[in-house]
Amino acid sequence: MIKGLFIAFILTTGLSSLVSPTEPAAAIQADTLKESLKRGEKVYMANCQSCHMPEGEGIPATFPPLAKSDYLMKDQKRAIGTVLHGLSGEITVNGEKYSMDMPAMSYLSDEEVADVLNYIQNNWGNKAKAVTPAQVKAERKK
Ligand code: HEC
């Protein structure tokens, strides 16, 4: 009986400290993504826009677009790998072929890669589930 009460006490105090009643979980998540996008814009402007252009429109037959890119949006793991390890060989993006090399950007931190992917995947008409630094870390080992 006393043991049961003790467990109930631990459970209620433990849970109430985890779940704050004023901030529902979904709102916290949306806010985190918003912060990630803000950081990601800086990473994009410093490392990507020279080739993919400021609005992600790319350059025809040279640098593929990221805005509404079917290739980018199809496979999130592949997108993480592209930034970390670079990409070479012919690819088709929105029906156009590209075959220049993209350099690896493994000098970016796990958080920077997650932020820049969140920026390009939730901008210019794109929308996707958030990428986490942990996912980037797992992909970096490959
Ligand atoms: C030096 C130019 C250059 C830079 C800088 C660059 N890329 Fe690329 N990127 C390319 C090229 C070229 C390809 C196509 C590679 C191929 O054809 O195999 C590509 C392909 C891609 C693709 C897959 C194709 C698509 O359009 O969906 C993604 C995603 C991508 N880049 C993201 C990024 C991100 C994010 C950054 C910055 C962290 C970046 N790139 C920086 C040249 C660049």
Coordinates of C-alpha atoms and ligand atoms in Angstrom, one line a residue, residues 43-44 47-52 62-67 69-73 78-79 82-83 86-91 93 97-103 105 107-108 116-117 120, ligand 1:
V43 CA 24.6 27.6 -43.7
Y44 CA 22.9 27.6 -47.1
N47 CA 28.0 26.9 -48.5
C48 CA 25.3 26.1 -51.2
Q49 CA 23.8 29.2 -52.9
S50 CA 26.9 29.8 -55.1
C51 CA 25.9 26.7 -57.1
H52 CA 22.2 26.1 -56.3
T62 CA 24.9 22.7 -64.7
F63 CA 23.6 22.9 -61.1
P64 CA 20.3 21.1 -60.3
P65 CA 17.5 23.0 -58.6
L66 CA 16.6 22.3 -55.0
A67 CA 13.3 24.2 -55.2
S69 CA 13.2 19.1 -56.7
D70 CA 11.7 15.6 -57.1
Y71 CA 15.2 14.1 -56.5
L72 CA 15.8 16.0 -53.2
M73 CA 12.3 15.3 -51.8
R78 CA 20.2 10.2 -49.8
A79 CA 20.0 14.0 -49.3
T82 CA 24.8 14.1 -50.7
V83 CA 25.8 16.9 -48.4
G86 CA 29.2 14.8 -52.3
L87 CA 27.6 13.4 -55.5
S88 CA 28.9 12.4 -58.9
G89 CA 27.6 10.6 -61.9
E90 CA 24.5 11.5 -64.0
I91 CA 21.3 12.2 -62.1
V93 CA 16.1 16.2 -61.5
K97 CA 19.9 15.5 -66.6
Y98 CA 22.9 16.8 -64.6
S99 CA 26.4 15.3 -64.5
M100 CA 28.8 17.7 -62.8
D101 CA 30.3 16.7 -59.4
M102 CA 29.1 18.1 -56.1
P103 CA 32.0 18.3 -53.6
M105 CA 30.9 19.0 -47.3
Y107 CA 33.4 19.7 -42.6
L108 CA 29.9 20.9 -41.7
V116 CA 20.6 23.2 -44.0
L117 CA 18.6 20.2 -45.1
I120 CA 16.1 23.4 -48.3
Ligands
HEC1 C1 30.4 23.6 -56.3 C2 28.9 23.6 -56.5 C3 28.0 23.0 -55.5 C4 27.9 23.4 -54.2 C5 28.7 24.4 -53.4 C6 26.8 22.6 -53.6 N1 26.3 21.7 -54.6 FE1 24.7 20.5 -54.4 N2 25.0 19.8 -56.2 C7 26.0 20.3 -57.1 C8 26.0 19.4 -58.3 C9 26.8 19.6 -59.6 C10 25.0 18.4 -58.1 C11 24.6 17.3 -59.1 C12 25.6 16.1 -58.9 C13 25.5 15.0 -59.9 O1 25.0 15.3 -61.1 O2 25.8 13.9 -59.6 C14 24.4 18.7 -56.8 C15 23.3 18.0 -56.3 C16 22.7 18.3 -55.1 C17 21.5 17.6 -54.6 C18 20.7 16.5 -55.2 C19 20.1 16.9 -56.5 C20 18.9 17.9 -56.3 O3 18.9 19.0 -57.0 O4 17.9 17.6 -55.6 C21 21.2 18.2 -53.4 C22 20.1 17.8 -52.4 C23 22.3 19.2 -53.1 N3 23.1 19.2 -54.2 C24 22.3 20.0 -52.0 C25 23.4 20.8 -51.7 C26 23.5 21.5 -50.4 C27 22.5 21.4 -49.2 C28 24.6 22.3 -50.5 C29 25.3 23.1 -49.4 C30 25.5 22.5 -48.1 C31 25.2 22.1 -51.8 N4 24.4 21.2 -52.5 C32 26.3 22.7 -52.3 C33 26.8 21.3 -56.9 C34 27.0 22.0 -55.7

